[in-house]
XYZ file of C-alpha atoms in Angstrom:
727
model
C -20.910 -28.977 -10.202
C -17.463 -30.313 -10.820
C -14.443 -29.179 -8.868
C -11.191 -28.411 -10.568
C -7.881 -27.394 -9.161
C -6.308 -24.240 -10.559
C -3.947 -24.971 -13.393
C -0.412 -23.725 -13.654
C -0.491 -22.500 -17.243
C -1.075 -18.831 -17.972
C -3.449 -17.311 -20.465
C -1.854 -16.007 -23.661
C -0.862 -12.363 -23.434
C -2.794 -10.058 -25.729
C -1.909 -6.575 -26.880
C -5.244 -5.159 -25.755
C -6.198 -5.728 -22.147
C -9.369 -4.502 -20.508
C -9.085 -2.235 -17.488
C -8.212 -4.030 -14.330
C -6.880 -7.218 -15.922
C -3.183 -6.425 -15.995
C -0.623 -7.953 -13.681
C 0.188 -4.834 -11.684
C -0.580 -4.742 -7.969
C -3.956 -3.151 -7.447
C -5.014 -1.052 -4.485
C -8.423 0.431 -3.772
C -8.455 4.105 -2.882
C -10.515 7.128 -3.844
C -8.268 10.129 -4.182
C -7.342 12.958 -1.819
C -9.751 15.429 -0.228
C -9.730 18.886 -1.773
C -9.565 21.409 1.127
C -11.972 23.634 -0.812
C -14.603 20.939 -0.336
C -14.602 21.672 3.392
C -15.399 25.327 2.771
C -18.073 24.565 0.160
C -19.717 22.036 2.474
C -19.750 24.387 5.490
C -23.223 25.924 4.802
C -24.752 22.459 4.620
C -22.942 21.491 7.850
C -24.495 24.505 9.583
C -27.946 23.572 8.268
C -27.504 20.131 9.804
C -27.368 21.744 13.272
C -31.156 21.452 13.275
C -31.868 19.189 16.299
C -34.487 17.238 14.334
C -31.857 16.448 11.702
C -29.185 15.616 14.263
C -31.521 13.358 16.250
C -30.702 10.453 13.895
C -27.120 10.629 15.201
C -27.635 10.227 18.979
C -23.967 10.741 19.884
C -23.765 14.104 18.169
C -27.257 15.040 19.365
C -26.058 14.638 22.959
C -23.003 16.739 22.092
C -25.243 19.486 20.666
C -27.447 19.436 23.767
C -24.286 19.749 25.858
C -23.100 22.685 23.743
C -26.473 24.380 24.219
C -26.237 23.890 28.006
C -22.733 25.373 28.202
C -23.906 28.267 26.026
C -26.635 29.053 28.553
C -24.188 28.786 31.461
C -21.631 30.986 29.684
C -24.290 33.647 29.068
C -25.564 33.525 32.647
C -22.107 33.496 34.260
C -19.536 34.637 31.687
C -15.991 33.345 31.930
C -13.155 32.863 29.456
C -13.023 29.148 30.190
C -16.781 28.810 29.727
C -16.810 30.549 26.356
C -13.777 28.601 25.121
C -15.367 25.274 26.032
C -18.684 26.359 24.508
C -17.013 27.391 21.259
C -15.135 24.121 20.875
C -18.192 22.046 21.700
C -20.138 23.767 18.915
C -17.168 23.248 16.606
C -17.249 19.546 17.494
C -20.835 19.318 16.279
C -20.120 21.405 13.164
C -17.072 19.291 12.306
C -19.158 16.123 12.649
C -21.770 17.578 10.290
C -18.980 18.712 7.992
C -17.762 15.137 7.531
C -21.219 14.039 6.376
C -21.751 17.178 4.284
C -18.466 16.733 2.413
C -19.316 13.108 1.672
C -22.755 14.118 0.415
C -21.382 17.016 -1.630
C -19.410 14.622 -3.808
C -22.610 12.807 -4.681
C -24.473 16.066 -5.304
C -21.759 17.260 -7.666
C -22.120 14.039 -9.635
C -25.911 14.432 -9.575
C -25.615 17.949 -11.007
C -23.443 16.554 -13.780
C -26.090 13.918 -14.516
C -28.852 16.529 -14.526
C -27.007 18.462 -17.187
C -27.344 15.411 -19.437
C -31.141 15.465 -19.098
C -32.634 17.883 -21.604
C -36.139 18.837 -22.586
C -36.515 16.332 -25.384
C -39.409 15.340 -27.566
C -40.399 11.821 -28.509
C -41.786 10.347 -31.747
C -44.549 8.174 -30.329
C -45.937 5.520 -32.668
C -49.671 5.034 -32.234
C -51.098 1.750 -33.467
C -47.673 0.231 -34.178
C -47.424 -3.555 -34.281
C -44.460 -5.756 -35.266
C -44.387 -6.095 -39.054
C -47.240 -3.618 -39.540
C -47.125 -1.527 -42.765
C -46.394 2.176 -42.361
C -49.972 3.144 -43.182
C -51.293 1.062 -40.265
C -49.967 3.438 -37.607
C -49.133 7.115 -37.274
C -46.396 9.110 -35.565
C -46.999 11.953 -33.125
C -44.498 14.253 -31.454
C -44.935 14.572 -27.684
C -42.808 15.801 -24.779
C -40.704 12.981 -23.356
C -42.227 13.625 -19.916
C -45.602 12.425 -21.229
C -44.356 8.960 -22.120
C -45.816 6.045 -20.194
C -44.725 2.464 -19.728
C -45.540 0.473 -22.855
C -45.423 3.415 -25.298
C -43.609 2.775 -28.576
C -41.235 5.467 -29.829
C -39.048 5.810 -32.901
C -35.565 7.261 -32.428
C -33.686 8.262 -35.601
C -29.986 9.004 -35.836
C -28.841 12.165 -34.071
C -31.653 12.259 -31.494
C -31.732 11.492 -27.785
C -33.525 8.404 -26.562
C -36.438 9.934 -24.608
C -36.738 7.272 -21.913
C -35.554 3.919 -20.639
C -36.729 1.007 -22.731
C -35.945 -2.013 -24.876
C -35.191 -1.991 -28.595
C -37.920 -3.989 -30.325
C -36.941 -3.253 -33.920
C -33.736 -2.218 -35.629
C -30.079 -1.893 -34.688
C -28.130 1.293 -34.023
C -24.922 2.704 -32.624
C -25.607 4.565 -29.376
C -23.486 7.142 -27.547
C -23.799 6.470 -23.798
C -21.044 8.852 -22.673
C -23.584 11.050 -20.860
C -24.317 8.125 -18.537
C -21.140 6.069 -18.387
C -18.446 8.573 -19.342
C -17.228 6.081 -21.943
C -16.693 7.802 -25.300
C -16.802 4.645 -27.438
C -20.295 4.017 -28.887
C -22.101 0.738 -28.275
C -24.443 -1.340 -30.413
C -28.053 -1.735 -29.356
C -30.347 -4.119 -31.225
C -33.654 -5.883 -30.844
C -33.684 -9.274 -29.155
C -30.979 -10.794 -26.988
C -29.200 -9.178 -24.062
C -28.139 -5.962 -25.803
C -31.584 -4.481 -26.253
C -31.851 -2.186 -23.225
C -31.379 1.547 -23.821
C -31.203 4.403 -21.317
C -32.983 7.732 -21.520
C -30.637 10.621 -22.282
C -28.299 8.619 -24.515
C -27.972 9.531 -28.188
C -28.483 7.408 -31.301
C -25.534 7.921 -33.648
C -26.590 5.867 -36.642
C -29.605 4.164 -38.148
C -33.054 4.129 -36.532
C -34.484 2.027 -33.742
C -37.941 1.429 -32.340
C -38.076 1.381 -28.550
C -40.736 0.186 -26.110
C -40.671 2.430 -23.020
C -40.273 0.499 -19.750
C -40.414 3.403 -17.266
C -43.010 5.608 -15.671
C -42.490 9.411 -15.495
C -39.945 10.371 -12.849
C -38.763 6.796 -12.498
C -36.190 6.628 -15.257
C -32.781 5.101 -14.716
C -31.291 8.605 -14.859
C -33.709 9.809 -12.159
C -32.773 6.878 -9.964
C -29.077 7.545 -10.564
C -29.478 11.146 -9.419
C -31.369 10.091 -6.293
C -28.803 7.439 -5.463
C -25.683 9.556 -5.873
C -27.274 12.368 -3.860
C -27.687 9.912 -1.013
C -31.362 10.729 -0.547
C -32.233 7.037 -0.372
C -29.220 5.880 1.603
C -30.330 3.594 4.386
C -28.046 2.463 7.153
C -26.724 -1.044 6.764
C -27.187 -3.763 9.426
C -23.584 -3.454 10.625
C -23.887 0.324 10.713
C -27.117 0.047 12.710
C -25.449 -2.367 15.122
C -22.506 -0.026 15.620
C -24.895 2.906 16.099
C -26.704 0.915 18.784
C -23.391 0.257 20.536
C -22.542 3.970 20.417
C -25.966 4.846 21.829
C -25.507 2.401 24.710
C -22.036 3.753 25.474
C -23.414 7.290 25.397
C -26.209 6.311 27.809
C -23.748 4.605 30.188
C -21.413 7.615 30.296
C -24.371 9.989 30.621
C -25.532 8.130 33.710
C -21.982 8.096 35.079
C -21.526 11.849 34.632
C -24.960 12.718 36.046
C -24.084 10.883 39.274
C -20.776 12.719 39.739
C -22.238 15.853 41.316
C -24.184 14.020 44.061
C -21.165 11.823 44.673
C -18.935 14.884 44.957
C -21.299 16.566 47.424
C -21.319 13.398 49.469
C -17.500 13.395 49.487
C -17.500 16.985 50.897
C -16.473 19.468 48.329
C -16.757 18.220 44.728
C -13.232 18.538 43.480
C -12.632 21.580 45.643
C -10.620 19.988 48.395
C -7.297 21.055 46.930
C -6.187 24.489 45.685
C -5.299 23.224 42.200
C -8.867 21.977 41.625
C -10.751 24.808 43.320
C -11.445 26.516 39.987
C -13.441 23.507 38.877
C -16.010 24.015 41.611
C -16.473 27.712 40.908
C -19.994 28.909 40.363
C -21.097 28.046 36.805
C -17.961 26.092 35.939
C -19.147 22.782 37.402
C -21.805 22.293 34.748
C -19.367 23.158 31.965
C -16.821 20.709 33.359
C -19.386 17.919 33.556
C -20.543 18.527 29.973
C -16.919 18.552 28.813
C -16.303 15.278 30.611
C -19.366 13.703 28.990
C -18.403 14.821 25.469
C -14.880 13.506 25.910
C -16.059 10.192 27.346
C -18.666 9.307 24.704
C -17.378 8.009 21.330
C -17.774 11.293 19.450
C -15.028 10.557 16.908
C -16.570 7.474 15.316
C -20.061 8.886 15.920
C -19.125 11.902 13.823
C -17.540 9.905 11.007
C -19.791 6.835 10.783
C -22.279 8.305 8.306
C -19.504 9.783 6.157
C -17.803 6.384 5.938
C -20.988 4.791 4.568
C -21.637 7.587 2.070
C -18.017 7.501 0.924
C -18.241 3.748 0.308
C -21.069 4.273 -2.168
C -19.199 7.245 -3.630
C -16.142 5.100 -4.347
C -18.367 2.785 -6.364
C -19.854 5.714 -8.275
C -16.336 6.888 -9.109
C -15.871 3.521 -10.788
C -19.179 3.864 -12.656
C -21.035 1.416 -10.420
C -24.366 2.382 -8.879
C -25.253 0.647 -5.638
C -28.979 0.642 -4.989
C -28.333 0.569 -1.230
C -25.541 0.780 1.291
C -26.471 -2.753 2.301
C -25.203 -3.988 -1.072
C -21.817 -2.264 -0.610
C -21.446 -3.698 2.870
C -22.504 -7.163 1.728
C -19.804 -7.016 -0.952
C -17.228 -6.772 1.813
C -18.515 -9.961 3.443
C -18.820 -12.050 0.279
C -17.622 -15.649 0.641
C -18.423 -16.976 -2.832
C -18.070 -15.178 -6.146
C -20.006 -16.480 -9.161
C -18.567 -15.371 -12.487
C -20.103 -15.946 -15.870
C -17.493 -17.409 -18.201
C -18.351 -15.471 -21.329
C -17.320 -11.837 -21.090
C -16.029 -12.160 -17.540
C -13.366 -14.843 -17.545
C -13.020 -14.972 -21.318
C -13.398 -12.253 -23.909
C -16.552 -13.944 -25.135
C -15.771 -13.719 -28.829
C -14.406 -17.095 -29.819
C -11.528 -16.732 -32.229
C -10.315 -19.146 -34.912
C -6.936 -20.471 -33.841
C -6.289 -23.460 -36.137
C -7.555 -25.445 -39.149
C -7.318 -29.214 -38.724
C -7.738 -31.012 -42.106
C -8.769 -34.680 -42.100
C -7.249 -37.449 -44.190
C -5.443 -36.242 -47.314
C -7.317 -32.926 -47.542
C -4.823 -30.088 -48.168
C -4.864 -27.419 -45.492
C -5.333 -24.747 -48.171
C -8.511 -26.417 -49.420
C -9.970 -26.473 -45.894
C -8.998 -22.821 -45.416
C -10.688 -21.738 -48.671
C -13.860 -23.667 -47.837
C -13.976 -22.235 -44.310
C -13.396 -18.723 -45.655
C -16.074 -18.964 -48.384
C -18.674 -20.336 -45.964
C -17.901 -17.501 -43.497
C -17.805 -14.449 -45.777
C -21.454 -13.637 -45.105
C -21.209 -14.619 -41.431
C -21.191 -11.332 -39.494
C -20.735 -12.955 -36.107
C -17.393 -12.425 -34.320
C -16.639 -16.115 -34.863
C -17.325 -15.885 -38.590
C -15.165 -12.790 -38.992
C -12.347 -14.425 -37.042
C -12.405 -17.427 -39.455
C -12.153 -15.078 -42.434
C -9.297 -13.131 -40.831
C -7.433 -16.288 -39.835
C -7.749 -17.875 -43.297
C -6.617 -14.736 -45.090
C -3.775 -14.062 -42.701
C -2.350 -17.609 -42.528
C -3.121 -19.008 -45.984
C -2.518 -16.024 -48.292
C -6.128 -15.701 -49.452
C -6.562 -11.927 -49.317
C -8.501 -11.578 -52.591
C -10.735 -14.650 -52.427
C -14.324 -13.538 -52.998
C -17.642 -15.307 -53.482
C -18.539 -15.497 -57.173
C -21.759 -13.996 -58.517
C -24.782 -16.234 -58.259
C -23.818 -17.827 -54.943
C -26.699 -18.650 -52.622
C -26.262 -18.294 -48.896
C -27.530 -20.808 -46.400
C -28.272 -18.977 -43.162
C -27.644 -20.485 -39.777
C -30.677 -21.824 -37.950
C -31.140 -23.376 -34.545
C -32.614 -26.454 -36.225
C -29.841 -27.229 -38.710
C -27.022 -25.678 -36.594
C -25.183 -25.038 -39.859
C -24.564 -22.260 -42.339
C -22.854 -22.235 -45.705
C -22.990 -21.307 -49.356
C -24.067 -22.985 -52.617
C -21.657 -21.944 -55.383
C -22.547 -21.534 -59.065
C -20.241 -24.428 -60.063
C -22.385 -26.893 -58.066
C -20.278 -27.105 -54.944
C -22.052 -26.828 -51.608
C -20.067 -25.802 -48.518
C -21.316 -26.247 -44.983
C -19.866 -25.113 -41.665
C -21.339 -25.678 -38.223
C -21.607 -27.923 -35.186
C -19.700 -31.156 -35.721
C -22.701 -33.429 -35.130
C -24.889 -31.438 -37.538
C -22.283 -31.422 -40.310
C -21.624 -35.147 -39.831
C -25.330 -35.823 -40.287
C -25.380 -33.643 -43.441
C -22.425 -35.523 -44.919
C -24.162 -38.860 -44.283
C -27.334 -37.549 -45.940
C -25.271 -36.568 -48.977
C -23.801 -40.049 -49.271
C -20.397 -39.255 -47.806
C -18.229 -41.053 -45.238
C -16.710 -39.711 -42.048
C -12.967 -40.191 -41.401
C -12.251 -41.886 -38.078
C -9.819 -39.123 -37.113
C -12.603 -36.538 -37.063
C -13.895 -37.746 -33.693
C -10.381 -37.514 -32.259
C -10.082 -33.911 -33.472
C -13.446 -32.985 -31.958
C -12.497 -34.448 -28.570
C -9.061 -32.829 -28.717
C -10.478 -29.345 -29.371
C -13.205 -29.728 -26.737
C -10.758 -30.984 -24.114
C -8.594 -27.910 -24.640
C -11.540 -25.621 -23.908
C -12.201 -24.783 -27.554
C -15.211 -25.169 -29.801
C -14.929 -27.438 -32.852
C -16.713 -26.391 -36.038
C -16.793 -28.940 -38.853
C -16.413 -27.949 -42.530
C -17.698 -30.169 -45.347
C -18.113 -29.996 -49.105
C -20.513 -31.705 -51.501
C -20.546 -31.732 -55.303
C -17.972 -30.493 -57.807
C -18.067 -28.803 -61.130
C -20.629 -31.352 -62.298
C -22.292 -31.560 -58.870
C -22.056 -35.380 -58.866
C -19.425 -36.039 -56.175
C -20.660 -37.183 -52.743
C -20.148 -35.024 -49.670
C -16.739 -35.026 -48.048
C -15.618 -33.918 -44.617
C -12.775 -31.405 -45.004
C -11.762 -30.772 -41.414
C -12.257 -28.897 -38.172
C -12.001 -25.202 -37.318
C -10.704 -24.726 -33.782
C -12.459 -21.779 -32.130
C -10.854 -20.725 -28.881
C -12.468 -18.603 -26.200
C -9.461 -16.598 -24.971
C -9.051 -16.235 -21.206
C -8.375 -12.658 -20.156
C -4.782 -12.171 -19.035
C -4.084 -11.381 -15.401
C -7.174 -13.117 -14.034
C -5.167 -15.916 -12.434
C -3.399 -13.403 -10.194
C -6.672 -11.676 -9.327
C -8.296 -14.969 -8.398
C -5.266 -15.729 -6.247
C -5.879 -12.417 -4.431
C -9.475 -13.409 -3.832
C -8.320 -16.774 -2.513
C -6.104 -14.954 0.000
C -9.194 -13.012 1.108
C -10.979 -16.291 1.738
C -13.313 -15.891 -1.254
C -14.147 -18.947 -3.331
C -14.572 -18.350 -7.069
C -17.027 -20.358 -9.175
C -17.215 -20.108 -12.964
C -20.719 -20.541 -14.383
C -21.060 -21.525 -18.034
C -23.375 -23.230 -20.471
C -20.439 -25.124 -21.983
C -20.096 -28.868 -21.674
C -18.099 -30.147 -18.659
C -14.981 -30.925 -20.714
C -14.745 -27.401 -22.150
C -15.685 -25.835 -18.825
C -12.974 -27.787 -17.004
C -10.278 -26.653 -19.434
C -11.275 -22.967 -19.150
C -11.518 -23.200 -15.362
C -8.034 -24.678 -15.082
C -6.547 -22.054 -17.383
C -8.228 -19.185 -15.546
C -7.430 -20.542 -12.076
C -10.922 -20.492 -10.560
C -11.690 -22.734 -7.602
C -14.763 -24.436 -9.035
C -17.136 -24.419 -11.997
C -20.718 -25.184 -12.920
C -21.081 -26.539 -16.477
C -24.173 -26.646 -18.688
C -25.785 -24.200 -16.292
C -29.430 -23.281 -16.743
C -31.116 -20.338 -14.958
C -32.679 -22.821 -12.542
C -29.318 -24.389 -11.768
C -27.721 -20.964 -11.148
C -30.494 -20.118 -8.711
C -30.205 -23.488 -6.981
C -26.443 -23.067 -6.612
C -26.867 -19.671 -4.953
C -29.491 -21.016 -2.561
C -27.253 -23.950 -1.601
C -24.344 -21.635 -0.871
C -26.525 -19.272 1.155
C -27.964 -22.195 3.123
C -24.384 -22.970 4.114
C -24.003 -19.492 5.622
C -22.182 -17.929 2.667
C -22.778 -14.523 1.085
C -22.898 -14.687 -2.710
C -21.954 -12.162 -5.385
C -22.592 -12.629 -9.093
C -22.799 -10.727 -12.359
C -25.333 -10.984 -15.159
C -26.817 -9.113 -18.090
C -29.614 -11.262 -19.469
C -33.226 -11.831 -18.562
C -32.295 -15.428 -17.718
C -29.872 -14.055 -15.102
C -32.577 -12.023 -13.317
C -33.671 -14.727 -10.802
C -30.088 -15.415 -9.737
C -29.251 -11.686 -9.538
C -32.257 -11.119 -7.305
C -31.323 -14.061 -5.060
C -27.628 -13.162 -4.731
C -26.543 -10.957 -1.834
C -24.640 -8.803 -4.308
C -26.136 -8.880 -7.802
C -24.252 -6.737 -10.326
C -26.235 -6.121 -13.507
C -24.568 -4.839 -16.651
C -25.858 -1.522 -18.006
C -25.885 -3.070 -21.488
C -28.159 -5.829 -20.242
C -31.906 -6.125 -20.186
C -34.207 -4.062 -18.003
C -35.157 -7.230 -16.105
C -31.523 -7.828 -15.150
C -31.001 -4.226 -14.013
C -34.151 -4.267 -11.920
C -33.222 -7.598 -10.311
C -29.682 -6.654 -9.271
C -28.766 -4.324 -6.411
C -25.882 -2.791 -8.349
C -25.541 -1.615 -11.947
C -22.170 -1.410 -13.691
C -22.399 1.498 -16.143
C -19.264 0.325 -17.972
C -20.691 -3.187 -18.380
C -17.372 -4.745 -17.380
C -18.198 -8.045 -15.642
C -14.713 -8.339 -14.140
C -15.438 -5.229 -12.088
C -17.219 -7.400 -9.529
C -13.776 -8.247 -8.164
C -13.151 -4.538 -7.600
C -16.608 -4.157 -6.035
C -15.724 -6.845 -3.501
C -12.499 -5.013 -2.672
C -14.350 -1.702 -2.210
C -16.836 -3.425 0.097
C -14.000 -4.833 2.169
C -12.365 -1.405 2.243
C -15.586 0.058 3.651
C -15.664 -2.495 6.466
C -11.952 -2.090 7.184
C -12.247 1.708 7.277
C -15.143 1.521 9.714
C -13.249 -0.951 11.901
C -10.029 1.041 11.817
C -11.656 4.335 12.777
C -13.718 2.630 15.480
C -10.504 1.199 16.944
C -8.861 4.628 16.759
C -11.872 6.342 18.343
C -12.036 3.977 21.298
C -8.267 4.035 21.763
C -7.962 7.835 21.777
C -10.538 8.023 24.574
C -7.859 6.508 26.802
C -5.682 9.620 26.503
C -8.671 11.873 27.263
C -9.332 9.889 30.435
C -5.719 10.400 31.525
C -6.054 14.126 30.815
C -9.406 14.878 32.445
C -9.936 12.422 35.306
C -6.752 13.255 37.300
C -7.475 16.961 36.786
C -11.029 16.653 38.098
C -10.595 14.237 40.972
C -6.952 14.573 41.943
C -7.847 16.875 44.840
C -10.414 14.459 46.248
C -8.438 11.298 45.535
C -4.698 12.117 45.639
C -3.866 8.656 44.405
C -5.187 9.651 40.968
C -2.226 11.979 40.578
C -0.231 8.947 39.492
C -2.355 8.856 36.363
C -1.443 12.421 35.454
C 1.417 11.210 33.265
C 1.075 14.117 30.809
C 1.636 16.664 33.630
C -0.702 19.229 32.126
C -0.437 22.775 33.472
C -3.797 23.050 35.262
C -7.143 21.283 35.587
C -8.854 23.884 33.364
C -6.092 23.602 30.775
C -6.334 19.809 30.838
C -10.091 19.856 30.212
C -9.859 22.497 27.474
C -7.003 20.618 25.766
C -9.033 17.405 25.708
C -12.097 19.193 24.288
C -10.038 20.919 21.574
C -8.398 17.628 20.582
C -11.800 15.939 20.564
C -12.983 18.458 17.946
C -9.823 18.691 15.849
C -9.346 14.935 15.468
C -12.681 14.757 13.610
C -11.435 17.195 10.963
C -8.119 15.385 10.770
C -9.851 12.067 10.067
C -12.347 13.307 7.443
C -9.925 12.661 4.527
C -9.282 9.123 5.774
C -13.010 8.456 6.201
C -13.701 9.628 2.635
C -10.671 8.056 0.981
C -10.869 4.843 2.965
C -8.169 2.819 4.654
C -5.951 1.200 2.040
C -6.937 -2.399 1.496
C -4.484 -5.204 0.824
C -5.740 -8.759 0.286
C -4.991 -10.783 3.425
C -6.694 -12.924 6.032
C -9.138 -11.570 8.600
C -6.657 -12.177 11.448
C -3.933 -10.253 9.600
C -6.300 -7.337 8.980
C -7.337 -7.293 12.653
C -3.705 -7.350 13.759
C -2.856 -4.453 11.436
C -5.828 -2.411 12.689
C -4.863 -2.973 16.322
C -1.219 -2.059 15.796
C -1.716 0.895 13.456
C -5.029 2.418 14.524
C -5.368 0.956 18.016
C -1.854 1.764 19.195
C -1.820 4.940 17.103
C -5.100 5.951 18.709
C -3.391 5.775 22.097
C -0.107 7.497 21.231
C -1.342 10.340 18.987
C -3.781 11.871 21.531
C -1.168 11.870 24.297
C 1.185 13.862 22.110
C -1.513 16.130 20.681
C -3.168 16.956 24.018
C 0.201 17.777 25.563
C 1.059 20.112 22.660
C -2.351 21.805 22.889
C -1.842 22.273 26.636
C 1.550 23.899 26.034
C -0.014 26.242 23.459
C -2.864 27.166 25.827
C -0.444 27.938 28.653
C 1.661 30.014 26.234
C -1.184 32.152 24.864
C -3.791 32.007 27.685
C -1.727 31.703 30.849
C -4.767 32.396 33.034
C -6.447 29.081 32.159
């Protein structure tokens, strides 16, 4: 690996920019909460009151047990205070379930949309088919798509749905994947290479392809998508488990503290009944309700209620951007990524090298080089070949130049590394890698101008690819071969990436470009794009070794890939984002799949992961901070009669002990509903250092978590005294 400092030059601005690569400030959010979602999710929230379901959330399970106890007390010894507390405790549990139900409902709505794309289709299974076999060597049978098994061969003509996930093994076709990705533009799928994977439920628009099925029944990509977005397979992440453990320990500590209050009160002669203003608290049947209220207000119910919704919403935000995370662990890991590996082609550059200049050698006229390059590229259907044709016609006024009848094409091969055309007049034109064309010219008795090597080095140093163009023969076919010049192919860096990499640098994330290019070309592209480092001439083994080295140093790695050769690295990376257009091996190896196949989206994935962690931290800070106000409300009310010194803590001056306790319980329930939109939308993320983020959380959500409850509890107390003066 060779380090390179970010360059100061900017990439050329293009008229067409892919999503997310402009220069505008970018913020990660997920839209507002529709109030109707709360109502639609209410039945599911009520179903979650099942104690066996709630047992996986110990904080809310304790709250439900407390609500059940107060219900029994209120039935045995009815009182207005008892029923009010009981009602709000049940609402606390329902509101906690509502947060999770709303988060899950978004996924279920998306799953229903996906199900509508799955139809009862039939498949044309080819029995006895082999590559190159004549049509009479196999036969076609029509079977339900559900009967297909891994390894079956199916034919899919134009206009029909692809019956299952698989790889194209013969043919090329235009495929409509809008049912899966939402993208209306069709894509090309063809046998061989990294664009062979097809997804069940997508439609072939043109031509006919032969597909080898790679799935088993019920295990298609669409089935897995539905399961994932419904949240059925969502497992808690390590950080979420750790925070849950902390909440459980806090709940246990406060439970022990509350259980010991009654014996301690008896020992102190009177349990909160020593003074007239606290006598109501020791009334028959009220003591138990007061203790349960104290417990619910002491334990961290706010974050306990919202923790699951935060995790579900993090995955939902990815789904909204057409990214499927195979686990919550992957989303969380994205927020902790230290090193980001980006493939050069398609991620940092557009991938289609474009002709940008013709460099003639010696006394060769530029027009002659342009005509030769154009003629040798007319049958070249690659993006590079088409760009040479377009450049020659646009810059050298050759719009009507066509290949004469009788021309013979020389196809490109990995051995010769050249292509070209043999014209009827005896001329032979060749275009290809500089070294290969130089060798061809020597074999044809020609000489190589000294300036050619300078041109090749100049183009390579600038990050481009030099293609040499040569000609042999003439009208009589007797002239020796002659080097005409160099075509400069430039891999264009996507605009706006320099600013995005600068954002990542501010987050403390190191960016590494991985490419198969030579070190000179790789260095030029890396400097133009502004990445921190690069790995040139990278093989699959070298990619894997790089990831292992970084992980051994304590770093978390994210990378993108779409080919079978990327599968080992995707599997090794902490966050492996496979392109939906890639091979099945790549999609199975990664822990995320980008349905839009936009490699630059990994930057957005990292930001969403960080937003998840920040949201969890912010709401945890708020939850712990707002407990302070509840302590100031309840503790002086309960113990002020026994310990008069506690009256100094009664800074809110609530109207009565019962009013103080009821106000705290009501706030404890209402704050959960108030924070549901924030938990689902996520705290807005701005790239900055960890210390800056911590400082912002403490000032905004820590201090806010102290101030807001004081104001809210006081207002609730005023309202209670106004409408229920007897409390």
